[in-house]
mmCIF file of C-alpha atoms (C1' of nucleotides) in Angstrom:
data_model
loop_
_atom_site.group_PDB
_atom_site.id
_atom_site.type_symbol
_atom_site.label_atom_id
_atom_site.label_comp_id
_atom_site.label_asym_id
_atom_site.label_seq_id
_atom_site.Cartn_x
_atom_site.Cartn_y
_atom_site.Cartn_z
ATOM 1 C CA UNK A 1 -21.235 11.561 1.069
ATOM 2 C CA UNK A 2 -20.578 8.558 -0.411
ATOM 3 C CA UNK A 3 -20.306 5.630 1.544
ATOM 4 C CA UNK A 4 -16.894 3.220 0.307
ATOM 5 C CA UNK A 5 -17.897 -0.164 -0.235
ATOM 6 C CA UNK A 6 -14.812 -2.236 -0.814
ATOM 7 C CA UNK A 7 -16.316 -5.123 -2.031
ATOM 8 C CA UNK A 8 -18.168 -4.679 -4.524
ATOM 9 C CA UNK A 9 -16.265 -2.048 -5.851
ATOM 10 C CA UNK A 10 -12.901 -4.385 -6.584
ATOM 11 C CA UNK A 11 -15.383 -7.109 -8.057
ATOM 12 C CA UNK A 12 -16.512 -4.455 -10.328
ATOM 13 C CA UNK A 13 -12.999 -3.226 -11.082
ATOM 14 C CA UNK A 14 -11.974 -6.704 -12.077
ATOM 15 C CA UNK A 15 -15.034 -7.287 -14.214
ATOM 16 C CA UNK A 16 -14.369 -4.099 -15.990
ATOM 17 C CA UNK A 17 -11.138 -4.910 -16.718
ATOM 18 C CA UNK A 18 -11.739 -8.367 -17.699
ATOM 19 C CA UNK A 19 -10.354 -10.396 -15.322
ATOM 20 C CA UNK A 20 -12.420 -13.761 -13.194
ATOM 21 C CA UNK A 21 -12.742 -12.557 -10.026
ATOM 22 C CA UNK A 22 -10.916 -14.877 -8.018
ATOM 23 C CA UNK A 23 -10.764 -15.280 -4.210
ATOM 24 C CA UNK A 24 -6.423 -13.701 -4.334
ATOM 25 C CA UNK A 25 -7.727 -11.403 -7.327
ATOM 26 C CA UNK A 26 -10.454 -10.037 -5.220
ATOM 27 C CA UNK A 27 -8.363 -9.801 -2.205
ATOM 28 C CA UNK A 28 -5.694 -7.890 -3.603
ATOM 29 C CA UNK A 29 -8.019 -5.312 -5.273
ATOM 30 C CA UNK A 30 -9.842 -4.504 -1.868
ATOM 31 C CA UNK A 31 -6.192 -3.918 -0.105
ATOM 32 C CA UNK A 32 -5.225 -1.523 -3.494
ATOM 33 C CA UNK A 33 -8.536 0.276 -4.022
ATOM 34 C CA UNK A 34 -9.024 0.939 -0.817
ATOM 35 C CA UNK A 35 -10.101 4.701 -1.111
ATOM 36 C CA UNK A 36 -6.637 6.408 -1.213
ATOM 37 C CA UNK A 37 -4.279 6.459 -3.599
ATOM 38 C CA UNK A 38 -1.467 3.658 -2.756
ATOM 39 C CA UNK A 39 2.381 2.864 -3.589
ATOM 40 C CA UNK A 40 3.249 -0.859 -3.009
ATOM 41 C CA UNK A 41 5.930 -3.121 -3.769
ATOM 42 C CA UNK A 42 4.998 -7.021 -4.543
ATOM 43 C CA UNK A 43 6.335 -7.517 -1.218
ATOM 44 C CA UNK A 44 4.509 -5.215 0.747
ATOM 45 C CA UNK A 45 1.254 -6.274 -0.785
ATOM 46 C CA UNK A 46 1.843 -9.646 0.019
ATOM 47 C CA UNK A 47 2.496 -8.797 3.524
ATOM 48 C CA UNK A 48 -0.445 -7.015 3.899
ATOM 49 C CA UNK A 49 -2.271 -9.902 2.688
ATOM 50 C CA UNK A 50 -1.007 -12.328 4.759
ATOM 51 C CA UNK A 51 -1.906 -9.695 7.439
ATOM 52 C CA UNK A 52 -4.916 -9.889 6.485
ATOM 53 C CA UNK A 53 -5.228 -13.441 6.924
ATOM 54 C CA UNK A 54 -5.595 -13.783 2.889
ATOM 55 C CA UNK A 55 -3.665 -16.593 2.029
ATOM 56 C CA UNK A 56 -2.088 -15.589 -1.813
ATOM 57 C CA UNK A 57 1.433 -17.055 -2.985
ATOM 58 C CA UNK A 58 4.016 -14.191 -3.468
ATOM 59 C CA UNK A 59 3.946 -15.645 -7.091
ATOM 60 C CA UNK A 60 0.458 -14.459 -7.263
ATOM 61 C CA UNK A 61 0.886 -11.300 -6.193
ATOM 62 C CA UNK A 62 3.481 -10.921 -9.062
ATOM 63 C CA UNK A 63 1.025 -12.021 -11.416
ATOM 64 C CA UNK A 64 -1.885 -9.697 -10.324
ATOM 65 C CA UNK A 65 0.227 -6.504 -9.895
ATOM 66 C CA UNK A 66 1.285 -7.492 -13.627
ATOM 67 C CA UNK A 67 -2.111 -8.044 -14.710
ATOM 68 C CA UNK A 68 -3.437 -4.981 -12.717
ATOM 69 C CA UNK A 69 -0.477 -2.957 -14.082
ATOM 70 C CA UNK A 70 -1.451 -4.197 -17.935
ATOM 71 C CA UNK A 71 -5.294 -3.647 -18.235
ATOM 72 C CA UNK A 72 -4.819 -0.069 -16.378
ATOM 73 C CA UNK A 73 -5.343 -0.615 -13.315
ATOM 74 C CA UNK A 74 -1.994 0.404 -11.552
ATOM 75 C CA UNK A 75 0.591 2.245 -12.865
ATOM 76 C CA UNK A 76 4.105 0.488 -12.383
ATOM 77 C CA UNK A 77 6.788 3.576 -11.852
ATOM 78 C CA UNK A 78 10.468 2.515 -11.410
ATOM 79 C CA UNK A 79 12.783 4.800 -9.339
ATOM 80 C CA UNK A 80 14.803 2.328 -7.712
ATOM 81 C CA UNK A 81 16.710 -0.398 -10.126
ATOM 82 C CA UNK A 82 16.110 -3.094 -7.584
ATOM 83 C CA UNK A 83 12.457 -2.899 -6.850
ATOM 84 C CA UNK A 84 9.156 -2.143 -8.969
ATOM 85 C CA UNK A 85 6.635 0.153 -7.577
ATOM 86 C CA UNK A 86 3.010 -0.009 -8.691
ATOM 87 C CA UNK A 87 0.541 3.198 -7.794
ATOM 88 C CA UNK A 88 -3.022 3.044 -7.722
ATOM 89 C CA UNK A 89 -2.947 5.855 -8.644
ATOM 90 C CA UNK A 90 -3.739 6.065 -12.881
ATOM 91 C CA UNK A 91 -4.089 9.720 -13.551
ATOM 92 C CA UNK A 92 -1.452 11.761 -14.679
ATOM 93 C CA UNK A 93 0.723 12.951 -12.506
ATOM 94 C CA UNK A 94 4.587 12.370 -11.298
ATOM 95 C CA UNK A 95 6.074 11.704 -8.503
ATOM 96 C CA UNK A 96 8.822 12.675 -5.377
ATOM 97 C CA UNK A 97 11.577 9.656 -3.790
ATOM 98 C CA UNK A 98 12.746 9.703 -0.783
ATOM 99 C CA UNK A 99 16.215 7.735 -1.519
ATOM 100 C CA UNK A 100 16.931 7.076 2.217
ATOM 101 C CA UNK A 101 13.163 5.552 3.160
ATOM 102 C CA UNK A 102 12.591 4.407 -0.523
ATOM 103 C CA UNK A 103 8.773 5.942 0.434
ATOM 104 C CA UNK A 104 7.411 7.334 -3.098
ATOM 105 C CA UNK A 105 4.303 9.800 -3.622
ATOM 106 C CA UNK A 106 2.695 11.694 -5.712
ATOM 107 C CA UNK A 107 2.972 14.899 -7.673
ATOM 108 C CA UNK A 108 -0.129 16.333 -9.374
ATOM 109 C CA UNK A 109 -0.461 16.262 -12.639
ATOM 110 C CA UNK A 110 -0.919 20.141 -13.413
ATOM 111 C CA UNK A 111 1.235 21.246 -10.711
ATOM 112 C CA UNK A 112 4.029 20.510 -13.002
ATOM 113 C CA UNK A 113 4.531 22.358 -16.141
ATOM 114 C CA UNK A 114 7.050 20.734 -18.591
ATOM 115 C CA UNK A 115 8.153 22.598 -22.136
ATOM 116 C CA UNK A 116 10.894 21.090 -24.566
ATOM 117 C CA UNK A 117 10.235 17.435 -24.828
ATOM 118 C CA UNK A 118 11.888 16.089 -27.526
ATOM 119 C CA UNK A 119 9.943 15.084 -30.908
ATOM 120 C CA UNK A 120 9.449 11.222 -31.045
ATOM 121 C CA UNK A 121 11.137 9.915 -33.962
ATOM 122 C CA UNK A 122 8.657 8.180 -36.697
ATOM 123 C CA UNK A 123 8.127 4.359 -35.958
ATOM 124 C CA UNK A 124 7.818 5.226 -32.082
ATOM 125 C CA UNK A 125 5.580 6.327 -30.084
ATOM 126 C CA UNK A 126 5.169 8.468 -26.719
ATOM 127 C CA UNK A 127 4.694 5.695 -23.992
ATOM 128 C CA UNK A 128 5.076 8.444 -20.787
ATOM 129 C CA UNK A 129 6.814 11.077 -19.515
ATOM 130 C CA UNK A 130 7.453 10.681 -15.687
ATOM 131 C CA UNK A 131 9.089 13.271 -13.917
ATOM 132 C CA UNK A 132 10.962 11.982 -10.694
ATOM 133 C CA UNK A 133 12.108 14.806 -7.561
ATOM 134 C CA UNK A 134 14.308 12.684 -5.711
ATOM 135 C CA UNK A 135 14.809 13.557 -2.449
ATOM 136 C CA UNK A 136 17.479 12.220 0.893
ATOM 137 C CA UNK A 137 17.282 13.141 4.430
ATOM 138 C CA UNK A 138 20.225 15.538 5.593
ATOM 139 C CA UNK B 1 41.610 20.976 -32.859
ATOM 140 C CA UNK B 2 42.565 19.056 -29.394
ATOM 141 C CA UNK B 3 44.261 15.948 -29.937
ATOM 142 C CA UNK B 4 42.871 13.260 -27.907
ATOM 143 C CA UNK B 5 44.978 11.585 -24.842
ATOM 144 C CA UNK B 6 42.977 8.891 -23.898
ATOM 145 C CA UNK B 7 45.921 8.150 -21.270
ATOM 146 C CA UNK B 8 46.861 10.681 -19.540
ATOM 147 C CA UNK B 9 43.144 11.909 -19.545
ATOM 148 C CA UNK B 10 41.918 8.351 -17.835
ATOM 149 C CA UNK B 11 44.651 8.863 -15.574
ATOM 150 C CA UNK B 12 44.267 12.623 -14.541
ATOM 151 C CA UNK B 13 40.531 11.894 -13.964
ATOM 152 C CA UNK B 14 41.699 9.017 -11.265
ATOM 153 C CA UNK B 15 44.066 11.264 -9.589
ATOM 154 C CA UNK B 16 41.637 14.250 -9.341
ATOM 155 C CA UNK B 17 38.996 11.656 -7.503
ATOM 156 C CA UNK B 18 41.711 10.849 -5.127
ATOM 157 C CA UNK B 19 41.495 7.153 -6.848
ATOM 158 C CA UNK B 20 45.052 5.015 -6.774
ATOM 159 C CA UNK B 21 45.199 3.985 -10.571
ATOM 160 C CA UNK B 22 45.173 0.560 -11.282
ATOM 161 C CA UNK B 23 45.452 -1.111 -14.163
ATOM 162 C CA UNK B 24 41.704 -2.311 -14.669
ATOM 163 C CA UNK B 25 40.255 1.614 -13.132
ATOM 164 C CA UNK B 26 42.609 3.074 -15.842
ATOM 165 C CA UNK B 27 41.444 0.681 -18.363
ATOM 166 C CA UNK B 28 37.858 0.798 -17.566
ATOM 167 C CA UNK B 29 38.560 4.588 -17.456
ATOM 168 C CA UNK B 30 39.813 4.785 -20.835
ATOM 169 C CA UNK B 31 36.713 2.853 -22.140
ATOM 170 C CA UNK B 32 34.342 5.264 -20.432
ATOM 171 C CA UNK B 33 36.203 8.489 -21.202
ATOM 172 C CA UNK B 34 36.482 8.135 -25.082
ATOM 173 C CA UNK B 35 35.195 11.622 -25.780
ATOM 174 C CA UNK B 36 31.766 10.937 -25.893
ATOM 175 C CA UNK B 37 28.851 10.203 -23.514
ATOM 176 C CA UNK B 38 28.394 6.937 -23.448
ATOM 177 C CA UNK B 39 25.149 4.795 -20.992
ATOM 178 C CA UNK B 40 26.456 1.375 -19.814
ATOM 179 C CA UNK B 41 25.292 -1.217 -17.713
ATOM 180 C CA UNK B 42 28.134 -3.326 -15.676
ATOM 181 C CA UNK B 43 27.631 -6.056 -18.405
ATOM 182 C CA UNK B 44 28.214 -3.849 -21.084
ATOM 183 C CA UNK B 45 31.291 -2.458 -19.901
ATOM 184 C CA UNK B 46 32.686 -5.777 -18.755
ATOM 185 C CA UNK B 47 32.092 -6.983 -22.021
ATOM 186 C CA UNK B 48 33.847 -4.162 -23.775
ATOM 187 C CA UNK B 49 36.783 -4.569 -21.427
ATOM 188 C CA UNK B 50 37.147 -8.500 -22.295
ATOM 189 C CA UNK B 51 36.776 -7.241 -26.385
ATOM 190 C CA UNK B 52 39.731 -5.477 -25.427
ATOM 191 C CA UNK B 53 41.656 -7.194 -23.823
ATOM 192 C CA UNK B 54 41.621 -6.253 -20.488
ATOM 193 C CA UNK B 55 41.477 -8.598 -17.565
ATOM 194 C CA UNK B 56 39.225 -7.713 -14.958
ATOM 195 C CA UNK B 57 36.144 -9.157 -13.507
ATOM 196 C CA UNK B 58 32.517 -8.257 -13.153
ATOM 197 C CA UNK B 59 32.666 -7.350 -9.472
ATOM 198 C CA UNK B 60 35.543 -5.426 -10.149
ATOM 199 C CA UNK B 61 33.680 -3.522 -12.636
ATOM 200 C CA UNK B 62 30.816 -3.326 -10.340
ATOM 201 C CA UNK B 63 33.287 -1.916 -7.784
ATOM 202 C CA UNK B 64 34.714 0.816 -9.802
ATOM 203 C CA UNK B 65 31.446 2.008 -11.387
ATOM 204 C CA UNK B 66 29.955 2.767 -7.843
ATOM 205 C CA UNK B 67 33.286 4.202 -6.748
ATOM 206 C CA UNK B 68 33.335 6.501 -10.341
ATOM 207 C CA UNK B 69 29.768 7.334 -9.328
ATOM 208 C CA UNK B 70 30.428 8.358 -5.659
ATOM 209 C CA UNK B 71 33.328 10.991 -6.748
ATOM 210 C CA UNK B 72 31.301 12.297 -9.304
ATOM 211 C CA UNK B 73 32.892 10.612 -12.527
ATOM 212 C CA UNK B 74 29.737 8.878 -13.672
ATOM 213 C CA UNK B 75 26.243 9.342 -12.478
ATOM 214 C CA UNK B 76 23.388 6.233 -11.819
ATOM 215 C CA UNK B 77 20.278 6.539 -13.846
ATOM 216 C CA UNK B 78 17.379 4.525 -12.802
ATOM 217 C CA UNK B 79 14.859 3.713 -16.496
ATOM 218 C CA UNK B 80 14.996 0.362 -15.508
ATOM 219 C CA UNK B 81 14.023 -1.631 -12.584
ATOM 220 C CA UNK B 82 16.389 -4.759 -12.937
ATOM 221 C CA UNK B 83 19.597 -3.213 -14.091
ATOM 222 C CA UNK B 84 21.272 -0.073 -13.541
ATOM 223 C CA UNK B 85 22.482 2.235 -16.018
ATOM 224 C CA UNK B 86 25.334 4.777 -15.426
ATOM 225 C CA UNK B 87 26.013 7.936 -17.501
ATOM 226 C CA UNK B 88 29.444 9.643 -18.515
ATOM 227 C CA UNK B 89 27.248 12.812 -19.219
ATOM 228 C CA UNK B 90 27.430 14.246 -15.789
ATOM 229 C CA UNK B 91 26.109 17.831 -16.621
ATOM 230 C CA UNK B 92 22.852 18.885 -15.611
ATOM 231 C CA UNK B 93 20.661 16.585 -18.333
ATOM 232 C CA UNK B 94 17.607 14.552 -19.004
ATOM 233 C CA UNK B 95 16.639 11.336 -20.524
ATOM 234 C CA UNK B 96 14.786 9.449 -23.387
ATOM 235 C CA UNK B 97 14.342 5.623 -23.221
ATOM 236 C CA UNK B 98 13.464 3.311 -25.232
ATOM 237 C CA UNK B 99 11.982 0.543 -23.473
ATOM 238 C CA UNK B 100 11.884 -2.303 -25.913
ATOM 239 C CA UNK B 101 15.450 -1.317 -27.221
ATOM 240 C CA UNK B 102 16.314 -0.442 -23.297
ATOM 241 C CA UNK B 103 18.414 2.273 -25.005
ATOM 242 C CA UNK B 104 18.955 5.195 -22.953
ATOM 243 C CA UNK B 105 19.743 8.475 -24.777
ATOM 244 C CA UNK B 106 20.604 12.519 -23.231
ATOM 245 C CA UNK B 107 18.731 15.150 -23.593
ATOM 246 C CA UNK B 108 20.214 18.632 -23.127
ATOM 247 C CA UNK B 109 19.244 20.246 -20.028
ATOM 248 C CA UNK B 110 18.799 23.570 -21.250
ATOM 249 C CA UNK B 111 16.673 21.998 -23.643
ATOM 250 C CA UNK B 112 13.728 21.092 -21.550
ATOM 251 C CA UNK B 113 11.884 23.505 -19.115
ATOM 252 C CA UNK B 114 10.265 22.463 -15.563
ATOM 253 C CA UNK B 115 8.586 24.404 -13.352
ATOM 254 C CA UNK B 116 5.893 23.648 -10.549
ATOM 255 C CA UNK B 117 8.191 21.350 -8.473
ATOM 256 C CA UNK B 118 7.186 21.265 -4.879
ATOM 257 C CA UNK B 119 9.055 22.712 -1.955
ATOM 258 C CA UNK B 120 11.390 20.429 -0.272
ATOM 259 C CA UNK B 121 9.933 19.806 3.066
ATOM 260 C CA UNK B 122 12.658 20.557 6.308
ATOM 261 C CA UNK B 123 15.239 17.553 6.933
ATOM 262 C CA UNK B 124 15.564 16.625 3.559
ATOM 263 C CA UNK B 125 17.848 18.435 0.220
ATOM 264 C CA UNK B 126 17.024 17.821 -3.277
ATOM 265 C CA UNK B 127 19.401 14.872 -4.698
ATOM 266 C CA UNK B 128 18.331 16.034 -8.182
ATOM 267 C CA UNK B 129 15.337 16.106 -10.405
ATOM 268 C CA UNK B 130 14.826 13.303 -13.121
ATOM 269 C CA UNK B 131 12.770 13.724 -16.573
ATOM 270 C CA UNK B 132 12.341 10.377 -18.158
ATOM 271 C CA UNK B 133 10.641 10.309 -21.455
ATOM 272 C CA UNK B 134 9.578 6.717 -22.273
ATOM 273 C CA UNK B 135 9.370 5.709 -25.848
ATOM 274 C CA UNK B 136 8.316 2.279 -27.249
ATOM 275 C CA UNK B 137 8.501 1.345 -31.022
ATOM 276 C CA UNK B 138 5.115 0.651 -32.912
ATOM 277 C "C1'" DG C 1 55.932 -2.366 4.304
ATOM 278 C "C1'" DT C 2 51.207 -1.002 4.745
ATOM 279 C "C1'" DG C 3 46.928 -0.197 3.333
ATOM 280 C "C1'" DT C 4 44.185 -0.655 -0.926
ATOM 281 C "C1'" DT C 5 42.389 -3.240 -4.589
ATOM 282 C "C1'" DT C 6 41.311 -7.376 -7.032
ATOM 283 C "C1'" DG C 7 39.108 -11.791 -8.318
ATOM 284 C "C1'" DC C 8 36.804 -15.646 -7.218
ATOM 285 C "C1'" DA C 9 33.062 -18.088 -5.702
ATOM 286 C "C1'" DA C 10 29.372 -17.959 -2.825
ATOM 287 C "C1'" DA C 11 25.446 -15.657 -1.159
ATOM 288 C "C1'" DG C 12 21.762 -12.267 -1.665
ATOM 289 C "C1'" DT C 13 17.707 -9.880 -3.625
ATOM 290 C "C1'" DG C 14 13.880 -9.332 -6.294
ATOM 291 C "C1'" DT C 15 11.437 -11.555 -9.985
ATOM 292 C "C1'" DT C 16 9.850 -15.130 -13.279
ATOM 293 C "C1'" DT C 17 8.665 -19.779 -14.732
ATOM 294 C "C1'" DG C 18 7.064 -24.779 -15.345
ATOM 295 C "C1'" DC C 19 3.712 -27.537 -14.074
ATOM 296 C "C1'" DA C 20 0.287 -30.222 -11.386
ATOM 297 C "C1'" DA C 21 -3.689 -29.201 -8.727
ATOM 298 C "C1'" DT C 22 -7.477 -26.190 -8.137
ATOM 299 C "C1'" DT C 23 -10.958 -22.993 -9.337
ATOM 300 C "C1'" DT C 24 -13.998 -20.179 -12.337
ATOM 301 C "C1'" DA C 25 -17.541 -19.390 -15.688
ATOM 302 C "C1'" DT D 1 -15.910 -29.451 -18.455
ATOM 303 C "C1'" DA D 2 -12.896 -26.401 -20.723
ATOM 304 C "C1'" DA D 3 -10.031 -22.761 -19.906
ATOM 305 C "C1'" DA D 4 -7.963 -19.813 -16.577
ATOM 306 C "C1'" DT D 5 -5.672 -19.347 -12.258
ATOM 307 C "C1'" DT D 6 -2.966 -20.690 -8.346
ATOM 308 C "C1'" DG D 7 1.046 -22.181 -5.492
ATOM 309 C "C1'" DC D 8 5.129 -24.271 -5.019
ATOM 310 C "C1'" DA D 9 9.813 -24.834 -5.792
ATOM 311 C "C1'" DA D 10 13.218 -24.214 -8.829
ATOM 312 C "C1'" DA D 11 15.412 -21.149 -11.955
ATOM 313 C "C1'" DC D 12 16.684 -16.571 -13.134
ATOM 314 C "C1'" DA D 13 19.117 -11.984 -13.752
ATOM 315 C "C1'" DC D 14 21.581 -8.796 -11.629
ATOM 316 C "C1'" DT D 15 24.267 -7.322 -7.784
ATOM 317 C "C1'" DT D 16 26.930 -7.603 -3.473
ATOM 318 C "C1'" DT D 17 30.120 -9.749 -0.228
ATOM 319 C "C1'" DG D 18 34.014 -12.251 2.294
ATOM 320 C "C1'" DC D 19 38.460 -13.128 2.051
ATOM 321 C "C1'" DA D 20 43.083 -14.492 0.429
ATOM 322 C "C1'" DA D 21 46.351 -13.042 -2.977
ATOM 323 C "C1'" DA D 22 48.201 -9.211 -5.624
ATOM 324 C "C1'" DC D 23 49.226 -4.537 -6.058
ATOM 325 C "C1'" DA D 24 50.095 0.722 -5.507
ATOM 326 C "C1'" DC D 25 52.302 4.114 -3.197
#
DNA sequence: GTGTTTGCAAAGTGTTTGCAATTTA
DNA sequence: TAAATTGCAAACACTTTGCAAACAC
């Protein structure tokens, strides 16, 4: 019985990683790492900021999911050509798309079991394998 | 030992989709259709058509890949949030992408094995299921 | 002839960038 | 105070749209 304390938890996150903790950087982090695992957008994130009363430029929230996305973080995942996605979620796993709602979660890891990949040709490398169940409403 | 028909084939593929056959959908056709499986982007294609020749304009190739796509001619991948891919290969198949090339490659579907995917919930039908292996070069 | 398709240019969407001002360590 | 970060506005890449002219059937 833990008990969640936001705060310090993101400032710890960003120290970890590297990264000044900054009032947007900081702000951001509490909305992601909130206890559950997340899907956002750039825009969403913003607009949950600005919800939140934290005033952050939509540039900076492009920055920070970048950032956030680079030093591990948050995963981006791209299943719509049009948007990026970034999870909080870092462990493997995959994920299922609703097409009509655009809403994206996860898959567990081991509940998938994938046999056949391909060898990776010498002078590449493996980056991930994501497997995506897309999904529309009938 | 089939002799190729580039023609007639472009042209029997518009008339089974119920497509009227105009100059730039045959000719656009006939670039796509070439015997092999080929992944283009609009600005590929465009530019192939203006290599050859043909007159027609980006939104017209825009137009005709979604229409291709909606009768079943071509199918969308998504690898690549920013620019959308589409595939002559529209048998049951997966993907390997390169993602500093942004090359976009098949792999067979009988090739790779999946199993664990979850149970689609009531109100919604499986649009299809999408294995993406990323590569990056060292 | 009638309805479809095309091409242009303009608008739209999501994202990135240059740079001065601000903030962090 | 030196280096990193921010926010704005402008630029960007890709895609879609409105509509008059051209075309297919």
């Amino acid at each position: 019985m833990e008990k969640i304390r936001p705060y310090s938890q993101a400032l710890d996150r960003l120290r970890n990683a590297g990264l000044r903790s900054t009032r947007q950087r900081l702000a951001l982090a509490k909305l992601l790492f909130d206890g559950q695992n997340r899907h956002v957008t750039a825009e969403i994130l913003h607009g949950e900021a600005l919800e939140a009363s934290v005033r952050v430029s939509l540039a900076t929230v492009y920055n920070t999911l970048h950032q956030f996305n680079e030093v591990g973080l948050l995963r981006e995942i791209v299943v719509d050509s049009g948007r990026s996605y970034f999870d909080t979620n870092i462990s493997e796993h995959h994920h299922i798309y609703n097409e009509d709602t655009r809403e994206l979660m996860d898959i567990d890891g081991d509940q998938i079991d994938l046999a056949g990949l391909p060898a990776i040709e010498a002078g590449q490398e493996l980056s991930r394998v994501d497997v995506i169940v897309r999904i529309k409403n009938i």
